[in-house]
């Protein structure tokens, strides 16, 4: 069964450093998303991406965040200068036009120290 | 604005008993509704969805959910709970805005604990 894969599973970084979280969406999907879940809190939408551009973003997705689809398979989330409050589980998701539900990856746990 | 409410932080049931995890929603148009499950240290797994059609939707692992438009609810149910069902359950509604598929708005989650 096809699945969304995310790497790494756990990333520890120092405050102020840049991190790149990587995702490989399901191959025939066209819509890509990043969500995050701070420990003990609800899952929050960050950004959606379609046709090589951001289609929507939340208030959380400020200038320190960026997304990219550098090739035909990867979808990345970059955090330019990490803050302690960026520590969270980050989920990548993808969906197909004919299927309104999104499929989620296993998540990357980001710890900023 | 679209929103999802899961009124219970935790639901406790005995193995073999029926379980219900509650969800209510608020959307401006017709809702697309979803349930996801999160096991410890794992990602979100899709359980089931309601788009249109029958109000009773069947999903993975024997779960089902009933869409009730008048009560704006989409409660998750299972006739006989298993200890392995213990996990965090999230209800989500699709945000109808934007040109994309629409972004999912999640409830806060309900922790289900099934005791032997």
Tab-separated table of C-alpha atoms in Angstrom:
chain	number	residue	atom	x	y	z
A	1	UNK	CA	0.000	0.000	0.000
A	2	UNK	CA	1.452	3.390	-0.954
A	3	UNK	CA	2.360	5.659	1.921
A	4	UNK	CA	3.795	9.049	2.712
A	5	UNK	CA	7.325	8.787	4.088
A	6	UNK	CA	9.127	11.353	6.191
A	7	UNK	CA	12.768	11.716	7.154
A	8	UNK	CA	14.278	11.973	9.648
A	9	UNK	CA	11.998	10.497	12.280
A	10	UNK	CA	13.645	12.643	14.938
A	11	UNK	CA	15.714	15.810	14.562
A	12	UNK	CA	17.458	17.676	17.328
A	13	UNK	CA	18.754	21.134	16.529
A	14	UNK	CA	20.107	24.158	18.342
A	15	UNK	CA	18.047	27.299	18.559
A	16	UNK	CA	18.783	29.592	15.633
A	17	UNK	CA	19.830	26.795	13.303
A	18	UNK	CA	18.117	25.971	10.032
A	19	UNK	CA	16.393	22.616	9.587
A	20	UNK	CA	14.924	20.898	6.581
A	21	UNK	CA	12.253	18.265	7.046
A	22	UNK	CA	11.775	15.925	4.145
A	23	UNK	CA	8.755	14.128	2.810
A	24	UNK	CA	8.031	11.836	-0.090
A	25	UNK	CA	4.304	12.050	-0.860
A	26	UNK	CA	2.311	9.303	-2.543
A	27	UNK	CA	3.373	9.312	-6.163
A	28	UNK	CA	0.114	10.162	-7.953
A	29	UNK	CA	-1.008	12.763	-5.432
A	30	UNK	CA	-1.100	16.414	-6.409
A	31	UNK	CA	-1.785	18.230	-3.144
A	32	UNK	CA	0.758	18.389	-0.366
A	33	UNK	CA	0.503	19.639	3.192
A	34	UNK	CA	2.468	20.235	6.329
A	35	UNK	CA	0.858	20.070	9.756
A	36	UNK	CA	2.388	20.243	13.190
A	37	UNK	CA	1.434	18.962	16.600
A	38	UNK	CA	2.990	20.500	19.666
A	39	UNK	CA	3.208	17.931	22.441
A	40	UNK	CA	-0.178	17.480	24.087
A	41	UNK	CA	-1.947	19.824	21.718
A	42	UNK	CA	-4.075	19.499	18.616
A	43	UNK	CA	-2.812	18.997	15.107
A	44	UNK	CA	-2.490	22.370	13.341
A	45	UNK	CA	-2.422	23.165	9.650
A	46	UNK	CA	0.683	24.957	8.392
A	47	UNK	CA	0.586	25.073	4.609
A	48	UNK	CA	-0.803	23.465	1.494
A	49	UNK	CA	0.995	23.238	-1.845
A	50	UNK	CA	-0.378	22.608	-5.302
A	51	UNK	CA	0.971	23.089	-8.798
A	52	UNK	CA	4.370	24.153	-7.488
A	53	UNK	CA	3.115	26.943	-5.325
A	54	UNK	CA	1.621	27.567	-1.920
A	55	UNK	CA	-2.162	27.470	-2.135
A	56	UNK	CA	-2.897	28.263	1.491
A	57	UNK	CA	-1.015	28.935	4.684
A	58	UNK	CA	-1.924	29.511	8.282
A	59	UNK	CA	-0.850	32.273	10.636
A	60	UNK	CA	1.750	29.904	12.034
A	61	UNK	CA	3.508	29.732	8.667
A	62	UNK	CA	5.458	32.972	8.915
A	63	UNK	CA	8.563	34.143	7.099
A	64	UNK	CA	10.835	31.681	8.857
A	65	UNK	CA	9.048	28.802	7.130
A	66	UNK	CA	9.285	27.808	3.488
A	67	UNK	CA	8.309	24.814	1.415
A	68	UNK	CA	9.727	23.424	-1.755
A	69	UNK	CA	9.227	20.601	-4.171
A	70	UNK	CA	12.771	20.393	-5.499
A	71	UNK	CA	12.152	17.408	-7.773
A	72	UNK	CA	9.294	15.158	-8.785
A	73	UNK	CA	9.185	13.220	-5.569
A	74	UNK	CA	10.299	15.231	-2.539
A	75	UNK	CA	8.433	17.895	-0.587
A	76	UNK	CA	10.403	19.796	2.034
A	77	UNK	CA	9.694	22.134	4.915
A	78	UNK	CA	12.492	24.510	5.878
A	79	UNK	CA	12.617	26.408	9.116
A	80	UNK	CA	15.213	29.133	8.737
A	81	UNK	CA	16.044	30.048	12.315
A	82	UNK	CA	14.526	27.635	14.768
A	83	UNK	CA	13.021	28.718	18.058
A	84	UNK	CA	12.300	26.673	21.150
A	85	UNK	CA	8.588	26.890	20.417
A	86	UNK	CA	9.107	25.197	17.046
A	87	UNK	CA	9.615	21.926	18.912
A	88	UNK	CA	6.787	19.713	17.711
A	89	UNK	CA	5.876	16.724	15.616
A	90	UNK	CA	5.658	17.770	11.978
A	91	UNK	CA	3.413	15.774	9.692
A	92	UNK	CA	3.508	15.756	5.928
A	93	UNK	CA	0.367	14.750	4.055
A	94	UNK	CA	-0.724	14.350	0.467
A	95	UNK	CA	-3.993	13.880	-1.339
A	96	UNK	CA	-5.348	13.146	-4.786
A	97	UNK	CA	-8.031	15.167	-6.599
A	98	UNK	CA	-10.554	12.353	-6.514
A	99	UNK	CA	-9.991	11.522	-2.852
A	100	UNK	CA	-10.846	14.299	-0.387
A	101	UNK	CA	-9.006	12.637	2.469
A	102	UNK	CA	-5.331	13.272	3.103
A	103	UNK	CA	-2.795	10.573	3.861
A	104	UNK	CA	-0.290	11.381	6.544
A	105	UNK	CA	3.304	10.400	7.069
A	106	UNK	CA	4.653	9.079	10.346
A	107	UNK	CA	5.929	12.482	11.334
A	108	UNK	CA	9.261	14.063	12.206
A	109	UNK	CA	9.762	14.958	15.829
A	110	UNK	CA	11.705	18.226	15.931
A	111	UNK	CA	13.370	19.147	19.189
A	112	UNK	CA	14.935	22.594	19.449
A	113	UNK	CA	17.397	22.981	22.312
B	1	UNK	CA	-15.372	29.683	10.519
B	2	UNK	CA	-15.084	25.931	10.419
B	3	UNK	CA	-14.422	24.160	13.684
B	4	UNK	CA	-14.444	20.746	15.281
B	5	UNK	CA	-15.156	19.907	18.893
B	6	UNK	CA	-14.315	16.722	20.727
B	7	UNK	CA	-15.915	17.252	24.127
B	8	UNK	CA	-14.155	14.390	25.907
B	9	UNK	CA	-10.458	14.417	26.686
B	10	UNK	CA	-10.563	10.728	27.563
B	11	UNK	CA	-12.945	7.819	27.133
B	12	UNK	CA	-12.559	4.664	29.200
B	13	UNK	CA	-14.252	1.402	28.224
B	14	UNK	CA	-13.900	-2.236	29.124
B	15	UNK	CA	-12.798	-4.678	26.457
B	16	UNK	CA	-15.780	-6.170	24.667
B	17	UNK	CA	-18.042	-3.229	25.418
B	18	UNK	CA	-19.223	-0.796	22.763
B	19	UNK	CA	-17.383	2.489	22.482
B	20	UNK	CA	-18.329	5.948	21.295
B	21	UNK	CA	-15.997	8.885	20.730
B	22	UNK	CA	-17.904	12.100	20.195
B	23	UNK	CA	-17.349	14.796	17.599
B	24	UNK	CA	-19.373	17.835	16.606
B	25	UNK	CA	-18.560	20.238	13.844
B	26	UNK	CA	-19.373	23.636	12.449
B	27	UNK	CA	-19.022	24.411	8.746
B	28	UNK	CA	-20.577	26.897	6.394
B	29	UNK	CA	-21.487	24.390	3.701
B	30	UNK	CA	-21.603	20.645	3.343
B	31	UNK	CA	-19.014	18.971	5.540
B	32	UNK	CA	-16.379	16.477	4.640
B	33	UNK	CA	-15.644	14.677	7.890
B	34	UNK	CA	-12.816	12.382	8.888
B	35	UNK	CA	-11.544	10.288	11.743
B	36	UNK	CA	-7.868	9.628	12.273
B	37	UNK	CA	-6.147	7.507	14.901
B	38	UNK	CA	-2.719	8.090	16.399
B	39	UNK	CA	-0.963	5.286	18.230
B	40	UNK	CA	1.904	6.172	20.603
B	41	UNK	CA	4.941	7.485	18.740
B	42	UNK	CA	3.218	6.978	15.425
B	43	UNK	CA	1.744	9.205	12.754
B	44	UNK	CA	-1.881	9.804	11.948
B	45	UNK	CA	-3.698	6.909	10.353
B	46	UNK	CA	-6.844	7.406	8.340
B	47	UNK	CA	-9.850	5.518	9.741
B	48	UNK	CA	-12.851	6.653	7.758
B	49	UNK	CA	-14.527	9.586	6.058
B	50	UNK	CA	-17.946	10.943	5.262
B	51	UNK	CA	-18.365	12.774	1.977
B	52	UNK	CA	-21.913	12.073	0.897
B	53	UNK	CA	-24.396	9.214	0.803
B	54	UNK	CA	-25.225	6.882	3.678
B	55	UNK	CA	-25.059	8.479	7.080
B	56	UNK	CA	-23.390	5.399	8.554
B	57	UNK	CA	-19.833	5.110	7.350
B	58	UNK	CA	-17.729	2.012	7.906
B	59	UNK	CA	-13.974	2.219	8.187
B	60	UNK	CA	-10.854	0.381	9.222
B	61	UNK	CA	-10.487	-1.968	12.213
B	62	UNK	CA	-14.244	-2.373	12.665
B	63	UNK	CA	-14.898	1.291	13.356
B	64	UNK	CA	-17.885	3.165	12.025
B	65	UNK	CA	-19.211	6.684	12.335
B	66	UNK	CA	-22.641	8.160	12.020
B	67	UNK	CA	-23.192	11.493	10.337
B	68	UNK	CA	-26.079	13.413	11.887
B	69	UNK	CA	-26.761	16.639	10.055
B	70	UNK	CA	-29.393	17.962	12.446
B	71	UNK	CA	-27.089	17.520	15.429
B	72	UNK	CA	-23.953	18.427	13.431
B	73	UNK	CA	-22.268	15.354	14.848
B	74	UNK	CA	-20.010	12.622	13.540
B	75	UNK	CA	-19.492	10.236	16.439
B	76	UNK	CA	-17.067	7.345	16.100
B	77	UNK	CA	-18.333	3.961	17.235
B	78	UNK	CA	-17.302	0.354	17.565
B	79	UNK	CA	-19.585	-2.452	18.764
B	80	UNK	CA	-16.906	-4.305	20.727
B	81	UNK	CA	-13.741	-2.574	21.911
B	82	UNK	CA	-10.303	-4.192	21.923
B	83	UNK	CA	-7.365	-3.332	24.172
B	84	UNK	CA	-5.415	-2.633	20.977
B	85	UNK	CA	-7.881	0.163	20.139
B	86	UNK	CA	-6.314	2.271	22.893
B	87	UNK	CA	-4.969	5.359	21.135
B	88	UNK	CA	-5.620	9.017	20.441
B	89	UNK	CA	-8.507	9.700	18.082
B	90	UNK	CA	-8.893	12.856	16.057
B	91	UNK	CA	-11.972	14.097	14.286
B	92	UNK	CA	-11.364	16.460	11.381
B	93	UNK	CA	-13.420	18.537	9.004
B	94	UNK	CA	-12.321	19.714	5.630
B	95	UNK	CA	-12.006	23.432	5.216
B	96	UNK	CA	-13.926	24.246	2.067
B	97	UNK	CA	-11.963	27.433	1.434
B	98	UNK	CA	-9.162	27.879	-1.047
B	99	UNK	CA	-8.385	26.354	-4.374
B	100	UNK	CA	-6.738	23.247	-3.037
B	101	UNK	CA	-8.289	20.091	-1.720
B	102	UNK	CA	-9.097	22.033	1.376
B	103	UNK	CA	-7.210	21.857	4.587
B	104	UNK	CA	-8.192	19.662	7.470
B	105	UNK	CA	-9.212	21.269	10.730
B	106	UNK	CA	-8.661	18.909	13.611
B	107	UNK	CA	-10.329	18.490	16.942
B	108	UNK	CA	-8.126	18.400	20.013
B	109	UNK	CA	-8.231	14.624	20.166
B	110	UNK	CA	-9.772	12.092	22.524
B	111	UNK	CA	-7.691	9.508	24.300
B	112	UNK	CA	-9.383	6.122	24.242
B	113	UNK	CA	-8.366	3.673	26.939
B	114	UNK	CA	-9.651	0.107	26.703
B	115	UNK	CA	-9.056	-2.035	29.793
B	116	UNK	CA	-9.009	-5.847	29.764
